[in-house]
mmCIF file of C-alpha atoms in Angstrom:
data_model
loop_
_atom_site.group_PDB
_atom_site.id
_atom_site.type_symbol
_atom_site.label_atom_id
_atom_site.label_comp_id
_atom_site.label_asym_id
_atom_site.label_seq_id
_atom_site.Cartn_x
_atom_site.Cartn_y
_atom_site.Cartn_z
ATOM 1 C CA MET A 12 242.363 47.911 33.356
ATOM 2 C CA GLU A 13 238.534 48.255 33.174
ATOM 3 C CA LYS A 14 237.994 46.123 36.331
ATOM 4 C CA GLU A 15 240.638 48.212 38.274
ATOM 5 C CA LEU A 16 239.062 51.367 37.124
ATOM 6 C CA GLU A 17 235.646 50.330 38.312
ATOM 7 C CA MET A 18 237.252 49.486 41.758
ATOM 8 C CA LEU A 19 238.840 52.987 41.844
ATOM 9 C CA ARG A 20 235.554 54.566 41.000
ATOM 10 C CA ARG A 21 233.913 52.812 44.052
ATOM 11 C CA TYR A 22 236.867 53.702 46.112
ATOM 12 C CA CYS A 23 236.317 57.366 45.152
ATOM 13 C CA ALA A 24 232.564 57.327 45.433
ATOM 14 C CA TYR A 25 232.810 56.008 49.039
ATOM 15 C CA GLN A 26 234.408 59.147 50.293
ATOM 16 C CA GLU A 27 236.493 62.114 49.018
ATOM 17 C CA ARG A 28 240.066 61.143 48.120
ATOM 18 C CA CYS A 29 243.188 62.982 47.234
ATOM 19 C CA HIS A 30 245.324 62.124 44.177
ATOM 20 C CA GLN A 31 247.936 60.537 46.441
ATOM 21 C CA GLU A 32 245.493 57.996 48.046
ATOM 22 C CA VAL A 33 244.120 57.112 44.775
ATOM 23 C CA LYS A 34 247.747 56.561 43.300
ATOM 24 C CA TYR A 35 248.427 54.202 46.166
ATOM 25 C CA LYS A 36 245.261 52.376 45.773
ATOM 26 C CA SER A 37 246.021 51.972 42.019
ATOM 27 C CA LEU A 38 249.397 50.540 42.842
ATOM 28 C CA GLU A 39 247.732 48.094 45.301
ATOM 29 C CA LEU A 40 245.381 47.026 42.540
ATOM 30 C CA GLY A 41 248.307 46.163 40.303
ATOM 31 C CA LEU A 42 248.403 49.148 37.978
ATOM 32 C CA ARG A 43 251.812 50.552 37.064
ATOM 33 C CA GLY A 44 253.234 53.607 35.151
ATOM 34 C CA ASP A 45 251.060 55.168 32.570
ATOM 35 C CA ALA A 46 247.949 53.029 33.604
ATOM 36 C CA VAL A 47 247.908 54.827 36.904
ATOM 37 C CA GLU A 48 248.117 58.261 35.297
ATOM 38 C CA GLU A 49 245.441 57.263 32.842
ATOM 39 C CA ALA A 50 243.144 55.971 35.675
ATOM 40 C CA ILE A 51 243.619 59.210 37.622
ATOM 41 C CA ALA A 52 242.954 61.283 34.575
ATOM 42 C CA GLU A 53 239.697 59.326 33.838
ATOM 43 C CA LEU A 54 238.563 59.633 37.445
ATOM 44 C CA ILE A 55 239.118 63.402 37.342
ATOM 45 C CA ALA A 56 237.198 63.611 33.975
ATOM 46 C CA ASP A 57 234.257 61.579 35.470
ATOM 47 C CA ASN A 58 234.332 63.949 38.461
ATOM 48 C CA PHE A 59 235.117 61.043 40.897
ATOM 49 C CA LEU A 60 238.317 62.737 41.897
ATOM 50 C CA ASN A 61 238.440 66.421 42.701
ATOM 51 C CA GLU A 62 241.258 67.780 44.989
ATOM 52 C CA GLU A 63 239.594 71.038 45.720
ATOM 53 C CA ARG A 64 236.477 69.193 46.922
ATOM 54 C CA TYR A 65 238.630 66.860 48.941
ATOM 55 C CA ALA A 66 240.422 69.728 50.655
ATOM 56 C CA LYS A 67 237.175 71.421 51.572
ATOM 57 C CA ALA A 68 235.795 68.247 52.974
ATOM 58 C CA PHE A 69 238.891 67.445 54.839
ATOM 59 C CA ALA A 70 239.302 70.804 56.398
ATOM 60 C CA GLY A 71 235.795 71.203 57.339
ATOM 61 C CA GLY A 72 235.706 67.638 58.762
ATOM 62 C CA LYS A 73 238.881 67.865 60.889
ATOM 63 C CA PHE A 74 237.714 71.259 62.299
ATOM 64 C CA ARG A 75 234.257 70.269 63.077
ATOM 65 C CA ILE A 76 234.842 66.786 64.268
ATOM 66 C CA LYS A 77 238.437 66.734 65.665
ATOM 67 C CA GLN A 78 238.632 70.612 66.331
ATOM 68 C CA TRP A 79 241.963 70.850 64.631
ATOM 69 C CA GLY A 80 243.478 74.311 64.076
ATOM 70 C CA ARG A 81 244.300 75.696 60.488
ATOM 71 C CA ASN A 82 248.149 74.906 61.051
ATOM 72 C CA LYS A 83 247.460 71.172 61.685
ATOM 73 C CA ILE A 84 245.115 70.903 58.822
ATOM 74 C CA LYS A 85 247.440 72.626 56.441
ATOM 75 C CA ALA A 86 250.270 70.535 57.413
ATOM 76 C CA GLU A 87 248.189 67.306 56.983
ATOM 77 C CA LEU A 88 247.039 68.429 53.462
ATOM 78 C CA LYS A 89 250.655 69.219 52.536
ATOM 79 C CA GLN A 90 251.650 65.782 53.509
ATOM 80 C CA LYS A 91 249.104 64.330 51.298
ATOM 81 C CA GLN A 92 250.601 66.534 48.471
ATOM 82 C CA VAL A 93 247.472 68.594 47.896
ATOM 83 C CA SER A 94 248.214 71.787 46.060
ATOM 84 C CA ASP A 95 248.585 75.181 47.877
ATOM 85 C CA TYR A 96 245.518 76.555 45.903
ATOM 86 C CA CYS A 97 243.370 73.737 47.087
ATOM 87 C CA ILE A 98 244.619 74.006 50.722
ATOM 88 C CA ARG A 99 243.675 77.672 50.638
ATOM 89 C CA LYS A 100 240.289 76.825 49.299
ATOM 90 C CA GLY A 101 239.809 74.039 51.989
ATOM 91 C CA LEU A 102 240.822 76.411 54.863
ATOM 92 C CA ALA A 103 238.442 79.118 53.582
ATOM 93 C CA GLU A 104 235.599 76.752 54.359
ATOM 94 C CA ILE A 105 236.199 77.287 58.089
ATOM 95 C CA ASP A 106 234.099 80.187 59.403
ATOM 96 C CA GLY A 107 236.252 82.701 61.297
ATOM 97 C CA ASP A 108 233.772 83.201 64.164
ATOM 98 C CA ASP A 109 233.295 79.379 64.628
ATOM 99 C CA TYR A 110 236.967 78.968 64.605
ATOM 100 C CA TYR A 111 237.559 81.469 67.370
ATOM 101 C CA ALA A 112 234.611 80.229 69.377
ATOM 102 C CA THR A 113 236.083 76.704 69.281
ATOM 103 C CA LEU A 114 239.505 77.992 70.226
ATOM 104 C CA LEU A 115 237.944 79.837 73.177
ATOM 105 C CA ARG A 116 236.094 76.685 74.263
ATOM 106 C CA LEU A 117 239.252 74.550 74.072
ATOM 107 C CA THR A 118 241.295 77.148 75.931
ATOM 108 C CA GLU A 119 238.753 77.398 78.667
ATOM 109 C CA LYS A 120 238.574 73.589 79.017
ATOM 110 C CA LYS A 121 242.336 73.178 79.135
ATOM 111 C CA TRP A 122 242.732 76.168 81.473
ATOM 112 C CA GLN A 123 240.133 74.760 83.885
ATOM 113 C CA SER A 124 241.708 71.269 83.958
ATOM 114 C CA LEU A 125 245.008 72.833 85.147
ATOM 115 C CA ASN A 126 243.704 74.701 88.073
ATOM 116 C CA ARG A 127 246.140 73.052 90.558
ATOM 117 C CA GLU A 128 249.162 74.418 88.625
ATOM 118 C CA THR A 129 251.023 77.836 89.000
ATOM 119 C CA ALA A 130 249.745 80.542 86.799
ATOM 120 C CA LEU A 131 252.923 80.397 84.532
ATOM 121 C CA LYS A 132 252.874 76.695 84.213
ATOM 122 C CA ARG A 133 249.132 76.768 83.546
ATOM 123 C CA ARG A 134 249.618 79.223 80.791
ATOM 124 C CA TYR A 135 252.592 77.309 79.245
ATOM 125 C CA LYS A 136 250.608 73.991 79.221
ATOM 126 C CA THR A 137 247.509 75.585 77.723
ATOM 127 C CA VAL A 138 249.496 77.222 74.859
ATOM 128 C CA GLN A 139 251.463 73.988 74.218
ATOM 129 C CA HIS A 140 248.188 71.966 74.019
ATOM 130 C CA LEU A 141 246.598 74.521 71.588
ATOM 131 C CA LEU A 142 249.660 74.711 69.395
ATOM 132 C CA GLN A 143 249.704 70.997 69.118
ATOM 133 C CA ARG A 144 246.253 71.172 68.050
ATOM 134 C CA GLY A 145 247.292 73.518 65.104
ATOM 135 C CA PHE A 146 245.960 76.826 66.428
ATOM 136 C CA GLU A 147 247.963 80.125 65.612
ATOM 137 C CA SER A 148 249.928 81.433 68.538
ATOM 138 C CA SER A 149 248.485 84.927 68.080
ATOM 139 C CA LEU A 150 245.085 83.793 68.449
ATOM 140 C CA ILE A 151 245.897 81.553 71.368
ATOM 141 C CA ASN A 152 247.315 84.515 73.197
ATOM 142 C CA ASP A 153 244.069 86.581 72.518
ATOM 143 C CA ALA A 154 241.901 83.681 73.807
ATOM 144 C CA LEU A 155 244.136 83.290 76.890
ATOM 145 C CA GLU A 156 243.912 87.013 77.613
ATOM 146 C CA GLU A 157 240.163 86.832 77.276
ATOM 147 C CA ILE A 158 239.902 84.002 79.712
ATOM 148 C CA ALA A 159 242.424 85.418 82.158
ATOM 149 C CA ASN A 160 240.281 88.661 82.212
ATOM 150 C CA ASN A 161 237.115 86.621 82.841
ATOM 151 C CA ASP A 162 238.941 84.604 85.575
ATOM 152 C CA ALA A 163 240.146 87.783 87.536
#
């Protein structure tokens, strides 16, 4: 058990992990049942594992690096079984002004790439692209209005 715990400590020290990832890694290392729960409890006690810290790092990273919207980040964290409280804390890390500026930049880029399309098709494809990225439809419409006004 001590050897596996040391390996889990290294696993958590390398980068932030959520409980689900650590649970899977524990099973890979051959821990079962109560041993998995004990290992996770010890990692939490030693501050190697902190789901709130993980959610903040995940949300910030996915937004800054991959430019994902809040909906996609939230869905991804839910899939990793992160608590709603931690998800809210993670999403709070994203600055509203940066978020909108990124959305505008992505909208502008997609809009320009579709300049051969009809106006309706152009709008539809831009909206679909941004929804897939996880941005909220109300913000997408605001960004499109802003760009359409600048275009005219």
